[in-house]
Coordinates of C-alpha atoms and ligand atoms in Angstrom, one line a residue:
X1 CA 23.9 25.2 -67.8
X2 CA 24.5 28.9 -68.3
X3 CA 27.9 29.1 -69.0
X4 CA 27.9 33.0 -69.6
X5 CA 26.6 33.1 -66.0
X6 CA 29.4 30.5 -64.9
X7 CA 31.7 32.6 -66.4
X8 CA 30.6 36.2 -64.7
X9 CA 30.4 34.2 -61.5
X10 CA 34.2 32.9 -61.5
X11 CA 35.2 36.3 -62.6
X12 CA 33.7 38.2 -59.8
X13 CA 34.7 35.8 -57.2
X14 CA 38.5 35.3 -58.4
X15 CA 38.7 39.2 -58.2
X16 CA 36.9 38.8 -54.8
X17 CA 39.9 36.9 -53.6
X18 CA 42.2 39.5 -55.7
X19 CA 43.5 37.3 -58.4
X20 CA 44.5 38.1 -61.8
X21 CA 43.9 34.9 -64.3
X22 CA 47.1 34.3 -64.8
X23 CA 47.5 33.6 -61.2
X24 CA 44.1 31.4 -60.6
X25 CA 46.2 29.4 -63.8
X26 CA 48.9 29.3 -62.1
X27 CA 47.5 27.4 -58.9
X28 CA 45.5 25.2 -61.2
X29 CA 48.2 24.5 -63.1
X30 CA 46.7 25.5 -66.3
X31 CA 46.8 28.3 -69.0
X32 CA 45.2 31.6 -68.5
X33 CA 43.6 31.4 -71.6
X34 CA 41.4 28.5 -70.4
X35 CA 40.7 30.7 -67.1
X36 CA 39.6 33.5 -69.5
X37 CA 37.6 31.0 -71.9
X38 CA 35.8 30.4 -68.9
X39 CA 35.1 33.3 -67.6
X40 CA 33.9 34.4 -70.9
X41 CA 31.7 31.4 -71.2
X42 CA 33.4 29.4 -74.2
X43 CA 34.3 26.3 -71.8
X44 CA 33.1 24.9 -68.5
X45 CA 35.7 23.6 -66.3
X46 CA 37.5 20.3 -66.7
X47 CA 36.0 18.1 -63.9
X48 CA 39.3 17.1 -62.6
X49 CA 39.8 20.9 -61.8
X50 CA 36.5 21.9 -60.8
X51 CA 37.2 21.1 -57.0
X52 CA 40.8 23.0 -57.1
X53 CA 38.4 25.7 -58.2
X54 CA 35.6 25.7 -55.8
X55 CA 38.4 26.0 -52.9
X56 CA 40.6 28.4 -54.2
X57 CA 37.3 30.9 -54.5
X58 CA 35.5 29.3 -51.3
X59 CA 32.4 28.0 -53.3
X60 CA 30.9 24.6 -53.7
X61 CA 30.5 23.0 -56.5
X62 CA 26.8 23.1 -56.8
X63 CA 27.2 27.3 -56.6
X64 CA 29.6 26.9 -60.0
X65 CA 27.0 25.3 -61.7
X66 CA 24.8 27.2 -61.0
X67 CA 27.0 30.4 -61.7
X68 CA 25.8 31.9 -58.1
X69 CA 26.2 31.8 -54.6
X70 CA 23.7 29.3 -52.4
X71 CA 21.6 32.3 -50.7
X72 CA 19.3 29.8 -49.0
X73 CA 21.9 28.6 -46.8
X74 CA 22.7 32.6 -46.3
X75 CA 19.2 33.5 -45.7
X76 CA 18.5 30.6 -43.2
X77 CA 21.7 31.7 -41.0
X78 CA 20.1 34.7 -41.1
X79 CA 16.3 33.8 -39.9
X80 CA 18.5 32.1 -37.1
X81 CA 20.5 34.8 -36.4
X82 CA 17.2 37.3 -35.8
X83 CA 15.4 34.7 -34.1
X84 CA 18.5 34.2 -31.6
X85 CA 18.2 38.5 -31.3
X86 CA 14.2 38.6 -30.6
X87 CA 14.8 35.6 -28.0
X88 CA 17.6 37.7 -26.1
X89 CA 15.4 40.7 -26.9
X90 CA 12.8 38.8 -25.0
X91 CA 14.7 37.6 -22.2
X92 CA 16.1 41.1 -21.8
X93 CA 12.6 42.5 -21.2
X94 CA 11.6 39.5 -19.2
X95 CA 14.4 40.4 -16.9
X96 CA 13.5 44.3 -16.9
X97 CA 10.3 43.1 -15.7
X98 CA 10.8 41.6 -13.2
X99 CA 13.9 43.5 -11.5
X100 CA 10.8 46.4 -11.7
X101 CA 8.2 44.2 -10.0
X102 CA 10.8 43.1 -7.4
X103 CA 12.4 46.4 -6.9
X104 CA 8.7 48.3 -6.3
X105 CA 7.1 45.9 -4.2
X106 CA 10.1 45.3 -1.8
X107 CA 9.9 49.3 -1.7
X108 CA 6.2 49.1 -0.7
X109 CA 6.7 46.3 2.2
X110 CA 9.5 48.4 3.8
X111 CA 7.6 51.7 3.5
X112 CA 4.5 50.4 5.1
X113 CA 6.9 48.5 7.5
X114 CA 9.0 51.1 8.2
X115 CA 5.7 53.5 8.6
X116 CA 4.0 51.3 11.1
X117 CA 6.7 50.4 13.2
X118 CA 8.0 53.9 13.9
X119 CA 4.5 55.5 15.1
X120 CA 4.1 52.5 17.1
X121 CA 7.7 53.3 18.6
X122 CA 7.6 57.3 18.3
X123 CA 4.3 58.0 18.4
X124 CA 3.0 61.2 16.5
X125 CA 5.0 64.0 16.8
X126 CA 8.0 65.7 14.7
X127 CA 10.4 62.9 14.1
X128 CA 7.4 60.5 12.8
X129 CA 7.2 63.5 10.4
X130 CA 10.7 63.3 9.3
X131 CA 10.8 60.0 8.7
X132 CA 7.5 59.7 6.7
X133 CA 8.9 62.6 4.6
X134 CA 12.3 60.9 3.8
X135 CA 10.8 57.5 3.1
X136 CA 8.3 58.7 1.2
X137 CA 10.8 60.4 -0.7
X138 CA 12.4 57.5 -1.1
X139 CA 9.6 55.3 -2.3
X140 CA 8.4 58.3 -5.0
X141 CA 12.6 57.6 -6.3
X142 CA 12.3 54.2 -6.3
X143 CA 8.8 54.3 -8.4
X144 CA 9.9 56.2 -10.7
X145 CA 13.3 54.2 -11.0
X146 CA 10.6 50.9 -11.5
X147 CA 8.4 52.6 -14.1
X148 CA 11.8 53.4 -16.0
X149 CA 12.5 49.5 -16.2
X150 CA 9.1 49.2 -17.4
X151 CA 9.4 51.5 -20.1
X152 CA 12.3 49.8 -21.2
X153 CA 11.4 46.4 -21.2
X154 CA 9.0 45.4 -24.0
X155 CA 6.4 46.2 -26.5
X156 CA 3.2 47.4 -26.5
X157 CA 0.0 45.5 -28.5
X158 CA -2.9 47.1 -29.6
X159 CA -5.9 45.1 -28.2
X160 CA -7.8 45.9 -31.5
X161 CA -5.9 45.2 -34.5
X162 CA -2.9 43.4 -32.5
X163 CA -0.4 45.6 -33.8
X164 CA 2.8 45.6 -31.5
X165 CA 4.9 48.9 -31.4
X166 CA 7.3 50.8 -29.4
X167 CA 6.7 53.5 -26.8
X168 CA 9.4 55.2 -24.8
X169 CA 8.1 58.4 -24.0
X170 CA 8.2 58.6 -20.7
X171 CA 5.9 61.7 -20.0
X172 CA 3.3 60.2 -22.3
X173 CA 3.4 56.7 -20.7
X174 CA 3.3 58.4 -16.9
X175 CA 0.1 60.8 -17.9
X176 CA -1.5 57.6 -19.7
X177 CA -4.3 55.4 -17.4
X178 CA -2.8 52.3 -16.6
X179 CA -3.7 48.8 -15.4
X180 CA -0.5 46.8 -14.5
X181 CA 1.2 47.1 -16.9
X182 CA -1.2 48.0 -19.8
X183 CA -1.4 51.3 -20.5
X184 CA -4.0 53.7 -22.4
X185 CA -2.7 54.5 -25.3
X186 CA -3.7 55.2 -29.8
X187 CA -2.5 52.9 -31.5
X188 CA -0.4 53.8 -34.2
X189 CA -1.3 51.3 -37.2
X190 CA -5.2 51.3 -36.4
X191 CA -5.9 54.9 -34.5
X192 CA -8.2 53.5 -31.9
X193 CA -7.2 53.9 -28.1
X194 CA -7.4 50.7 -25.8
X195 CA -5.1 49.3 -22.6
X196 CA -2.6 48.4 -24.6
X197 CA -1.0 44.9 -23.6
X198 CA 2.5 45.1 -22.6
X199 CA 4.3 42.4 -24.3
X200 CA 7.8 41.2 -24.7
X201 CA 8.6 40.4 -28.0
X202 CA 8.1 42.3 -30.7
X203 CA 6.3 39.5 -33.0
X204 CA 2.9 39.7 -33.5
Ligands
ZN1 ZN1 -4.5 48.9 -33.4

């Protein structure tokens, strides 16, 4: 056992919790100089005391012992904390997707609905013209509304080396060659240009 170590640790977490020795003695109902022999590792805690310790400065008493704080319990809550963010991060995108897919194709089915069904019932002639005008109009809107969602939603992987990165320009993505969603692009780890997959999370 390190009791210099011990001894640093109690010090920094009674000031931690703002207490001078005299009042960590106080609620132990011992001396300060035994607080201060600890703390400059001359004595270890009496055993009957050591769990009035640990709860007055919120440790266990495996972390006295040891004369530091567990950080694998610390660095597991926070794996599980980022794992919790990439899956929302996921589901996010997931949802962006499909809102785009949904929005776009509904778009399509009216415009070609819409299209048909007014030069069967108008025929050709200047209000036909209108209404193609506005609608397509429309559609272009809506488009570009749906390959906004897509830009926001996701990643992008590199079919050659796998690499997934991040790509929100939206000029760049709109002048690249696309296939669904995959789009022609350098990637940025390897250099070489391929469809790059669209993906959701950012693992790789
Ligand atoms: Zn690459």
């Amino acid at each position: 056992m390190d009791l210099i170590k011990i001894g640093k640790f109690i010090s920094t977490k009674r000031k931690e919790k703002n207490l001078t020795q005299e009042e960590l003695a106080e609620k132990l109902n011992i001396t300060d100089r035994a607080v201060s022999k600890w703390e400059r590792g001359l004595s270890l805690p009496d055993a009957d005391k050591m769990l009035d310790l640990c709860n007055i400065l919120d440790i266990n008493v495996n972390e006295l012992l040891i004369g530091e704080e567990n950080m694998k319990d610390e660095k597991k809550k926070t794996d599980e904390l980022l794992i919790e963010l990439a899956k929302q991060d996921e589901l996010k995108n997931k949802r962006l997707i499909t809102d785009m897919w949904v929005l776009t194709i509904t778009a399509f089915v009216f415009y070609i609905a819409l299209i048909i069904i007014s030069s069967i019932l108008l025929g050709e002639g200047p209000v036909l013209a209108t209404i193609v005008c506005i609608s397509t109009a429309i559609l272009l809107i809506v488009c570009f509304y749906g390959f906004k969602l897509e830009v926001d939603a996701g990643y992008f992987e590199c079919r050659h080396c796998h690499h997934v990165f991040e790509e929100k320009n939206y000029f760049k993505l709109l002048m690249a060659p696309h296939m669904g969603t995959s789009r022609y692009q350098k990637c940025p780890k390897c250099g070489k240009r391929t469809f790059a997959k669209k993906v959701m999370t950012k693992e790789e």
